[in-house]
Each structure stands twice: as C-alpha cells, then as structure tokens.
CSV table of C-alpha atoms and ligand atoms in Angstrom, one decimal:
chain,number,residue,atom,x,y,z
A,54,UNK,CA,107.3,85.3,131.9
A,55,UNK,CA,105.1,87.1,129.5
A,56,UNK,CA,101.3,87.4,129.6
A,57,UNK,CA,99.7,88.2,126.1
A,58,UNK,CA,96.4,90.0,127.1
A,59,UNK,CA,93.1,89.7,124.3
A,60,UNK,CA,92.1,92.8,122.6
A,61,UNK,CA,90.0,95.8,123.8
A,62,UNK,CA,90.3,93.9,127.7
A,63,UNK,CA,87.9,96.5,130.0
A,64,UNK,CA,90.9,98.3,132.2
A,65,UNK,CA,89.4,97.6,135.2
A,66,UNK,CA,90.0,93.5,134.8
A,67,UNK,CA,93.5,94.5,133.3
A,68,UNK,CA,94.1,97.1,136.9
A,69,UNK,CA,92.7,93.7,138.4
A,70,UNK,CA,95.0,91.1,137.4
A,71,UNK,CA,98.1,93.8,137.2
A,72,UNK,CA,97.7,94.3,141.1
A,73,UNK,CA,97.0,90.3,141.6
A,74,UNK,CA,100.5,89.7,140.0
A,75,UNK,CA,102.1,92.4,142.0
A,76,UNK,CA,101.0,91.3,145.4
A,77,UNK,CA,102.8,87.6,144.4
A,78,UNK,CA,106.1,90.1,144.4
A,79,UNK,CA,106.5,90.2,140.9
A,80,UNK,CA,107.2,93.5,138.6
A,81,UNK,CA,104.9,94.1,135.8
A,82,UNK,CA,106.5,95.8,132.8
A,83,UNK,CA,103.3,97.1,130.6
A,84,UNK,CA,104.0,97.5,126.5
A,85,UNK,CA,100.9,99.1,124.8
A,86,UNK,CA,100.9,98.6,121.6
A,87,UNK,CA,98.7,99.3,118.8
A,88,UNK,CA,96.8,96.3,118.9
A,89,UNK,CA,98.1,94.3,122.0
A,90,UNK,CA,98.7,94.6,125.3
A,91,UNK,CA,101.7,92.6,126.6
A,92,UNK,CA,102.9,92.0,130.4
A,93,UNK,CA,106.4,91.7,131.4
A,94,UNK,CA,106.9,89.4,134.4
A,95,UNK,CA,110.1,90.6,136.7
A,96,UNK,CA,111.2,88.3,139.1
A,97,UNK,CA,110.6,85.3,140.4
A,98,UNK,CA,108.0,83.2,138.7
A,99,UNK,CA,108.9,79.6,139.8
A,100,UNK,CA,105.8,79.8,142.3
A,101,UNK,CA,103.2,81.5,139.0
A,102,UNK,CA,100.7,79.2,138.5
A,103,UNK,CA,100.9,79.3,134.6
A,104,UNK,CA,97.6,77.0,133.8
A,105,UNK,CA,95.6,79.2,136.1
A,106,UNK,CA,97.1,82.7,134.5
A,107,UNK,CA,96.5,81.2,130.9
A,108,UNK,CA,92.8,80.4,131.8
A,109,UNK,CA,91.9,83.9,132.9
A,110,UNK,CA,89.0,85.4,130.1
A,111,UNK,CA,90.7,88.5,130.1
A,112,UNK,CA,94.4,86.6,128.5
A,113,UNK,CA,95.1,85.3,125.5
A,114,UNK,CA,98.5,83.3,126.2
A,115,UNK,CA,101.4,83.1,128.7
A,116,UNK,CA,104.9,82.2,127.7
A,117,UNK,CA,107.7,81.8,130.1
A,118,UNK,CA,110.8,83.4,128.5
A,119,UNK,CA,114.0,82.7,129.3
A,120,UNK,CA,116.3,85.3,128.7
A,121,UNK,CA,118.0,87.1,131.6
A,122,UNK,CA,117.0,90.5,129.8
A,123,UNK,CA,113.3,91.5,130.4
A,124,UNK,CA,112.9,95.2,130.0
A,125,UNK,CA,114.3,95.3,126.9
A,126,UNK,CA,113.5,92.2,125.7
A,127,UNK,CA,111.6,92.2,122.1
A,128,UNK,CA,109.0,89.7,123.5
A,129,UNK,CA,107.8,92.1,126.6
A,130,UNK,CA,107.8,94.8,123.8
A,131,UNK,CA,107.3,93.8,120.2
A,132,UNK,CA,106.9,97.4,118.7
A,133,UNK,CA,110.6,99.5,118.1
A,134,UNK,CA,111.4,102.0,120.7
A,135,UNK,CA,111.6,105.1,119.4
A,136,UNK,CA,114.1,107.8,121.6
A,137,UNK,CA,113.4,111.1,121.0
A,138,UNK,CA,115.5,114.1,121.2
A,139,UNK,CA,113.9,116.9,120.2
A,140,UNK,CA,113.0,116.9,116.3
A,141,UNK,CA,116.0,114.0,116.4
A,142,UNK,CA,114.6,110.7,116.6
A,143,UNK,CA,116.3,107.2,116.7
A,144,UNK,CA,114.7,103.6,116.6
A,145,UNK,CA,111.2,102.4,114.5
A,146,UNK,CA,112.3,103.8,110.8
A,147,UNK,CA,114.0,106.7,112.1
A,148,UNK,CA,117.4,107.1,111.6
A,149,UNK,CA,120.0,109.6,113.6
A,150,UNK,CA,123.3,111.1,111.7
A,151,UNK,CA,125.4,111.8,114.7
A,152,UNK,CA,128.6,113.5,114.0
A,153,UNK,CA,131.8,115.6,115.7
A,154,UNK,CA,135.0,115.4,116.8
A,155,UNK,CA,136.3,113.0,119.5
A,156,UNK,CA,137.1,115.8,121.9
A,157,UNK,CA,135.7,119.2,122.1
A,158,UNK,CA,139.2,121.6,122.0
A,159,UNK,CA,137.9,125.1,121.4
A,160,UNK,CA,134.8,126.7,120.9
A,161,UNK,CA,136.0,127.6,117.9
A,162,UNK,CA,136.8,124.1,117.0
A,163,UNK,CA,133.6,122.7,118.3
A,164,UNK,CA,131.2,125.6,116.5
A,165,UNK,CA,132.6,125.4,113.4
A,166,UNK,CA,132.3,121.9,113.1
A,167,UNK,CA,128.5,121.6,114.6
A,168,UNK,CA,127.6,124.6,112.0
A,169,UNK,CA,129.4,122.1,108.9
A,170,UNK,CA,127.9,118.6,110.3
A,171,UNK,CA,124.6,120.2,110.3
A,172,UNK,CA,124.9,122.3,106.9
A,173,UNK,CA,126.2,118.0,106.0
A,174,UNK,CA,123.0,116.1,107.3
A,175,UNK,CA,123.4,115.3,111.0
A,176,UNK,CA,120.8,115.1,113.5
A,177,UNK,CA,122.8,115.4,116.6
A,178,UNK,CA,126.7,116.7,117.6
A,179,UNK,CA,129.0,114.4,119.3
A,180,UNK,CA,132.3,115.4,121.0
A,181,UNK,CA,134.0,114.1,124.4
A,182,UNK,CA,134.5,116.6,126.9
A,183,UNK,CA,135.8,113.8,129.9
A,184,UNK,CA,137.9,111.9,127.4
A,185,UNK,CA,139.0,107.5,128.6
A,186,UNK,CA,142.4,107.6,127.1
A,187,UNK,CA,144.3,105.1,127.3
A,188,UNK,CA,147.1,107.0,128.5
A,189,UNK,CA,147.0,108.9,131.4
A,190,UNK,CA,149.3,111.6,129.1
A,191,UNK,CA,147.2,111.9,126.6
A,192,UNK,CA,144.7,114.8,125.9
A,193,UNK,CA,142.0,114.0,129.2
A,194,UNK,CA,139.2,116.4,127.6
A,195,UNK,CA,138.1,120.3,128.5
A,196,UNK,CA,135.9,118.8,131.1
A,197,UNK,CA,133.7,121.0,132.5
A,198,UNK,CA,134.2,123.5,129.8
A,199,UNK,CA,133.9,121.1,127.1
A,200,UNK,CA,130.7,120.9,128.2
A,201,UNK,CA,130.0,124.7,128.4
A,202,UNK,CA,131.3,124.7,124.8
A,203,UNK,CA,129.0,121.8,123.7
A,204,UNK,CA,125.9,124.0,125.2
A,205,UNK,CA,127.1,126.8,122.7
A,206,UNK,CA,127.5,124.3,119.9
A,207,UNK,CA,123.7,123.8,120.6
A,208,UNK,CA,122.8,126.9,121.0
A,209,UNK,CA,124.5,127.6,117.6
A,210,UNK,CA,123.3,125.3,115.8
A,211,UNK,CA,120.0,123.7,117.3
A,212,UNK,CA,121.7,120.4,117.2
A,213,UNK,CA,120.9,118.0,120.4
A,214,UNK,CA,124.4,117.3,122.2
A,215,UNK,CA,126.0,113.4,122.9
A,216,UNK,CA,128.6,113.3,125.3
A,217,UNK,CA,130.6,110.8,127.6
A,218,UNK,CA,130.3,110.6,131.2
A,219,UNK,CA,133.1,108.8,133.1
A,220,UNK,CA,132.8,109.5,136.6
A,221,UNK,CA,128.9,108.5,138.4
A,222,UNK,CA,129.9,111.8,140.7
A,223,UNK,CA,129.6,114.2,137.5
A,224,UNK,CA,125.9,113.4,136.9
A,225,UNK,CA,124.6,117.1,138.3
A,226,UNK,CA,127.0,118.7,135.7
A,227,UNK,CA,125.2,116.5,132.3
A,228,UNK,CA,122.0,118.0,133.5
A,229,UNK,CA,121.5,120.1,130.3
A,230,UNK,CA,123.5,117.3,128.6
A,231,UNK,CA,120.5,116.1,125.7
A,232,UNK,CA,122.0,111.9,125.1
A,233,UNK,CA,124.4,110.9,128.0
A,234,UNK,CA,127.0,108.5,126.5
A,235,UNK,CA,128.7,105.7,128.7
A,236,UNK,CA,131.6,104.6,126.8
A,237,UNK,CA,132.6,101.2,125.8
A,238,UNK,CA,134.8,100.9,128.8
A,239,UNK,CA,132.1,101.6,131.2
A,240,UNK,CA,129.7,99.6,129.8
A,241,UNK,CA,129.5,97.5,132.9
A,242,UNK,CA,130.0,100.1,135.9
A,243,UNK,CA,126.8,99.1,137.1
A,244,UNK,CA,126.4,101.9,139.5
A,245,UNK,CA,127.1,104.4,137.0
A,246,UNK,CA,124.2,102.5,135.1
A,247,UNK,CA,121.8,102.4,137.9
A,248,UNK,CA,122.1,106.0,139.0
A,249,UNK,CA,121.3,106.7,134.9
A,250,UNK,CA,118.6,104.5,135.0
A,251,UNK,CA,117.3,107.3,138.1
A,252,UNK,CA,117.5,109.9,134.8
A,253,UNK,CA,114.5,110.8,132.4
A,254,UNK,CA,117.4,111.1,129.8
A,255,UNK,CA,117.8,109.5,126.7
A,256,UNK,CA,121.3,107.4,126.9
A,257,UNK,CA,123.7,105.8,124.5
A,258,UNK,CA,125.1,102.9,125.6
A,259,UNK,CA,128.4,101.2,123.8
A,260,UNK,CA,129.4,97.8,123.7
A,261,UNK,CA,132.4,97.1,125.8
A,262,UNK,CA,135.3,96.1,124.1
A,263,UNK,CA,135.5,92.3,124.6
A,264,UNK,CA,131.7,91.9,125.3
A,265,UNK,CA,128.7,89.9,123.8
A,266,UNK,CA,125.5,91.1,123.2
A,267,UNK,CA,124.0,89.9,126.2
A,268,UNK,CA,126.6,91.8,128.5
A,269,UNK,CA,125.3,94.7,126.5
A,270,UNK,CA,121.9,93.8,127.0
A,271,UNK,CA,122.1,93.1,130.7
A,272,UNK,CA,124.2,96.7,131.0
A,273,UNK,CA,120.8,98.5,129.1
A,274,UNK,CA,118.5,96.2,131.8
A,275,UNK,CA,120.6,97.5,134.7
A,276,UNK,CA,119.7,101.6,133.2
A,277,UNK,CA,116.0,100.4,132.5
A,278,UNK,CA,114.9,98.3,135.6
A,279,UNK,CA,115.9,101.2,137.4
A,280,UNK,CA,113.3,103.2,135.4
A,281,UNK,CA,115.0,104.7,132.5
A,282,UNK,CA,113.8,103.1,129.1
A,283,UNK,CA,115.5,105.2,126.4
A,284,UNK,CA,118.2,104.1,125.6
A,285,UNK,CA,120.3,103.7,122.2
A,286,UNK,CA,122.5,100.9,122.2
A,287,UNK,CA,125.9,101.2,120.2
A,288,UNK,CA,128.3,98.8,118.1
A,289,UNK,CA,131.4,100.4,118.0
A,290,UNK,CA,133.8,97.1,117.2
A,291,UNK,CA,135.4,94.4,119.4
A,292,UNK,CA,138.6,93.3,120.0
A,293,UNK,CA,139.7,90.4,118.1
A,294,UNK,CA,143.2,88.9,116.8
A,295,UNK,CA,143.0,91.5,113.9
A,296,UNK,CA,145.5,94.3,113.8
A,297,UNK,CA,145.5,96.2,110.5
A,298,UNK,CA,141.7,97.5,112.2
A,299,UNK,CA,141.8,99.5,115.4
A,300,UNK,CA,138.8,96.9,116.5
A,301,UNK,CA,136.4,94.2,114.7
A,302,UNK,CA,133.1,96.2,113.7
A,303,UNK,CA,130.1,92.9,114.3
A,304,UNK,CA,127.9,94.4,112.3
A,305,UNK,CA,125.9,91.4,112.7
A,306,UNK,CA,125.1,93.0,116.3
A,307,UNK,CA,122.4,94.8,114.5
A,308,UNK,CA,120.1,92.1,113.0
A,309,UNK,CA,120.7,90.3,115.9
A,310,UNK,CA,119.8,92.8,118.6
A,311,UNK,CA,117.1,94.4,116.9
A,312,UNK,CA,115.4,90.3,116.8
A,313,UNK,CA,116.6,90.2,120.3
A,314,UNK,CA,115.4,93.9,122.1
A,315,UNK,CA,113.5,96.7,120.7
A,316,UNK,CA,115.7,99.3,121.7
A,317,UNK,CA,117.8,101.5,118.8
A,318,UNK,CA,121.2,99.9,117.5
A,319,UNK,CA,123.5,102.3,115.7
A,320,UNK,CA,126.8,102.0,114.5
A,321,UNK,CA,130.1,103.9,115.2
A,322,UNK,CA,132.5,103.2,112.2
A,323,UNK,CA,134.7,105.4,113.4
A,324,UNK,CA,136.1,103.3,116.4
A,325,UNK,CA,135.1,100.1,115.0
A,326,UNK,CA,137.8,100.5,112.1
A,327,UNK,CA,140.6,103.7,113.5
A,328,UNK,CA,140.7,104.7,109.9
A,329,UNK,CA,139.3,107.7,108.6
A,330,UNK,CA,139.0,105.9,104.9
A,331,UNK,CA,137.5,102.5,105.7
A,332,UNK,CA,134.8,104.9,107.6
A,333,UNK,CA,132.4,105.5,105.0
A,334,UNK,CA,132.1,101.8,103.5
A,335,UNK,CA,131.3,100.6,107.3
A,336,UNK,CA,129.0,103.0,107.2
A,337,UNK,CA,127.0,102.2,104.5
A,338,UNK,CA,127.1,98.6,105.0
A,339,UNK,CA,126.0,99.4,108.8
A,340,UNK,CA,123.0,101.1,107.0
A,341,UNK,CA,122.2,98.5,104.6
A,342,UNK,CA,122.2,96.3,107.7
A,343,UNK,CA,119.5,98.1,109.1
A,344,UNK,CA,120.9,99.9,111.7
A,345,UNK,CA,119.1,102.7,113.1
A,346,UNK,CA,121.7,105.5,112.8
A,347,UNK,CA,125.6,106.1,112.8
A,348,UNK,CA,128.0,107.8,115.0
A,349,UNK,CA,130.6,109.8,113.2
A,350,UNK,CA,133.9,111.1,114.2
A,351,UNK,CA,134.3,114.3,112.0
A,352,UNK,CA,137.4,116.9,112.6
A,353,UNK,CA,137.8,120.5,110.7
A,354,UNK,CA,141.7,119.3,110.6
A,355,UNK,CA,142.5,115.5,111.4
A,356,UNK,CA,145.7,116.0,111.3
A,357,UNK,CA,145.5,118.4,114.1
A,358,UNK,CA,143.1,116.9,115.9
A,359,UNK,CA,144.0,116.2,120.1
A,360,UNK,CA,142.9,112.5,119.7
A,361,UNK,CA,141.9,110.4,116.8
A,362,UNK,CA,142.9,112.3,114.2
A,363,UNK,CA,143.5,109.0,112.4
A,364,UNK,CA,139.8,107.8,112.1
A,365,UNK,CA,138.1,111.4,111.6
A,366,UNK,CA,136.5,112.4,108.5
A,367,UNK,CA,136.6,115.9,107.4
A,368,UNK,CA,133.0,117.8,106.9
A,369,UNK,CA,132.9,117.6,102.9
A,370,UNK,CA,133.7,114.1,103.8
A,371,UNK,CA,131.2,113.5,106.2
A,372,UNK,CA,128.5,115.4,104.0
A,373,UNK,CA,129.3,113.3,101.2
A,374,UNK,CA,128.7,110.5,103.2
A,375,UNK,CA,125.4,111.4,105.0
A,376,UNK,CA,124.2,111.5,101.4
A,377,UNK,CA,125.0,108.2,100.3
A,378,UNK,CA,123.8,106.9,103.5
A,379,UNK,CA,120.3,108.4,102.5
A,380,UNK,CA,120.8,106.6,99.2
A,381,UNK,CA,121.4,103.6,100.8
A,382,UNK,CA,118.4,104.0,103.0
A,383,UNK,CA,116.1,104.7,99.9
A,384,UNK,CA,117.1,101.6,98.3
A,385,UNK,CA,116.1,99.3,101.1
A,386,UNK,CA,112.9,101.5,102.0
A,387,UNK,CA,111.9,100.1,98.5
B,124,PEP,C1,134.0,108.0,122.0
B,124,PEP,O1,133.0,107.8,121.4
B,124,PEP,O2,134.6,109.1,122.0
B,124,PEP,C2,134.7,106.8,122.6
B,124,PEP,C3,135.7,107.0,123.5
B,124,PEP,O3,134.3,105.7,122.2
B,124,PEP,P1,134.4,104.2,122.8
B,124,PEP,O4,133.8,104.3,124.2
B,124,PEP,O5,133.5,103.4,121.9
B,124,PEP,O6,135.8,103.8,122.7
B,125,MN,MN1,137.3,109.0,119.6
C-alpha cells in the first residue's frame, strides 16, 4: 500500500501518522522527493483501514499496490535512484562505462588494461577475481590476490572497482571492494543477499540465467529490505533455444524495469551475446534503449585471455565504442 502525502505537510503530523502506521506492525519506506512525499507500506495491510487513512488532512491519496516488490517498486519511489561511486554515477541521466577483463591474471594484465579503459571513456574497472566457471578445471580466479591487484588497478588509475563475490563467508575481504557484484548464478542465494543488504555498499545485481524480472526484482528487495538501497540491476542475456549466441540479450528488460522500479538497469553485451563482434551493436542498441550504463568485457590480448577471450573487446575497440555510445546518447538527449 502506498500513501501519497499533500505538499509542504508540517513534519510533526507526517512523525505522527509514520509512528501510527508503525505501531499497526507495518514498515514505512519514506521517498522524498522534490515535490511529494510518498509512504511505502511493508507488510500486512489486510487489517489498514484505507477510507480512514485516505481521509486524514495531512494525505492526499492511498493506493494498495499489488506487486510483491515494495522497496524498489517505482510507485513507493517515483524519482530514479541514483548510485553513486565516487565521481561515477549510475541511474537518473547518468550513465556508467564499465569495462575489464573477465578475470584479473596479473597485475600487469589488470593495470595496463584499467590505465587503456580509462584513457577509452570508462567510469569504473571490472574484472573477476572469484571466478563461477562452469568447469571446476577451468581458470577459478587470483582470489584473494585478484583483489589486492584490483586495489592497485584503483590506486593507478582512480577508477572505482566491480567485482564478483561467490561465497557469503568472503564478505570481510570486499571491504575496500567500491560495487560488489553477485553474479547471474547467485542471483537468488538469498543469504548472500540479505547479509549484502547489512552493507552500505553499492551492489550490482545480474539477472539469473533463466529468470524473469520479478525474480530479479524480488533478489534486489531481499538486499534492500534488509537496508541496503543501492543497487544496480544488470541484463546480461537469458537462456533461450538460440545457439549461435552464448545467451538471449532482453533488452526489453530495460524499458520495462525502469517503468517497473527506479533502481539503475545496465547492460552487459558481453555475456549476453559470447562474441566479441556482436558486442558493440548490443551495446548501442542497449543505449538507445535507455539503459543507464554498460558492462564491458575488454582484454589487452583476447586470444590469450584465461576465460572469455571469445566475447572480449580489445581497448581501441572498447574506446571506439565508448564513443559511439556517447553519440548515441546525444542523439536521444535531443
Ligand atoms: C562476469 O561478469 O564475470 C560474469 C561471470 O557474469 P555472469 O554472472 O553474468 O555470467
Ligand atoms: Mn566473463
């Protein structure tokens, strides 16, 4: 249920009726925005006396609302959500270039490429350091030291670091970690969630592979009811029937999640299609579709890379890119 409060309401009638919902059980999410203030009813409302809420002087208009998703539901919130990191920001007209290999392999490897994705346009460095393959033989990630080497990335470069946790028990070691990313295949390990939601840490959050919108809207309520709010969400591609592409990129996702939360949607292209040249037109259509950034794997040597080689994009190819995407973004800014 949402309640719609009138303008300029005196606070101590708003403190009021916030504690007179409270004491019926109920959690009251508060969006200030620029001109309205709206309540978020968590809980159960069955026993809300609606006609007696709606005929308070200090409210305008209650609607129940349906959806299993209230934190990050557009109608608790109407204004964009913007996460910030730093000078990066994400969400409400901002838009975030983030780029990097899929795996951190050297500090060599990972420094050179922050120092070329920067010098190319992005905002933020991505690169796994606990790795989800798919084989248990495949490269698993530095680990530990992948993370030491992002920190020098950073410290490089001044770009904010993304990287993957897997495991709930590694949270003390992404303390200096600046976006914590759960990956597609832990999209729902709801502890993992609800122990991030305990974090004043911006987190990216990618769709599962074979799940709708409202599973990924349900996984961001599980990191926000516990008290986190910022949170990008990710389309990275689904599995469908389709072989020639690595996954199905529904870039509808972002029209239709940014009418159904105000949280960030970007776009990875890079996992969504497993092919380093069908990258960059994914990428400008995931602009044009009004995402609020991309996520780009980019490789100093793709042939050589430990894991997904295939699907990485060198630096002049990422740079060349990031450049169109601006274009792109121009156009529609018009
Ligand atoms: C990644 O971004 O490195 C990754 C493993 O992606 P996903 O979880 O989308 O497969
Ligand atoms: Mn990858």
């Amino acid at each position: 249920m949402i309640v719609i409060l009138k303008p300029n309401v005196a606070h101590e009638k708003r403190e009021q009726l916030i504690e007179w919902l409270k004491a019926q059980s109920l959690g009251v999410h508060i969006s200030d925005g620029a001109f309205q203030t709206v309540l978020g009813l968590i809980g159960d409302t069955s026993k809300v006396d609606l006609d007696l809420l709606a005929s308070l002087d200090i409210v305008e208009s209650v609607k129940r609302v349906s959806d299993p998703f209230k934190c990050c539901n557009r109608k608790f919130h109407p204004e964009d959500t913007i996460v910030s990191v730093g000078e990066a920001k994400t969400g409400g007209g901002y838009f975030s270039l983030i780029a990097g290999p899929c795996s951190v392999e050297s500090e060599e490897q990972i420094v050179s490429i922050a120092k070329a994705v920067k010098a190319g346009g992005a905002t933020m460095l991505r690169g796994g350091a606990f790795k989800p393959r798919t084989s248990p033989y495949d490269f698993q990630g530095l680990k530990a030291e992948g993370l030491e080497l992002l920190k020098i990335a950073r410290q490089e470069t001044g770009l904010p670091i993304v990287t993957e946790i897997m495991n709930i028990n590694h949270i003390p070691l992404f303390e200096d970690v600046d976006v914590i990313q759960v990956g597609a295949r832990n999209m729902q390990n709801f502890d993992l969630l609800k122990e991030l939601g305990k974090l004043n840490k911006p987190i990216l959050l990618k769709r599962g592979l074979a799940n709708t919108l409202k599973e990924l809207l349900m996984s961001a309520e599980y990191i926000m009811a516990s008290g986190n709010e910022q949170i990008i969400l990710c389309e990275r591609g689904i599995r469908t029937f389709e072989t020639y592409t690595r996954n199905t990129l529904d870039l509808s996702a972002v029209p239709m999640l940014h009418e159904l939360t105000h949280l960030p949607v970007v776009v990875d292209p890079s996992h969504a299609t497993g092919s380093a040249r069908l990258v960059p037109p994914m990428a400008l259509a995931a602009a044009a579709g009004g995402a609020d950034g991309i996520m780009i794997e980019v490789h100093n040597d793709p042939m050589h890379a430990l894991c997904d080689g295939a699907q990485a994009l060198t630096p002049e190819q990422f740079a060349a890119l990031a450049e169109k995407v601006h274009r792109v973004r121009e156009v529609l800014a018009v």
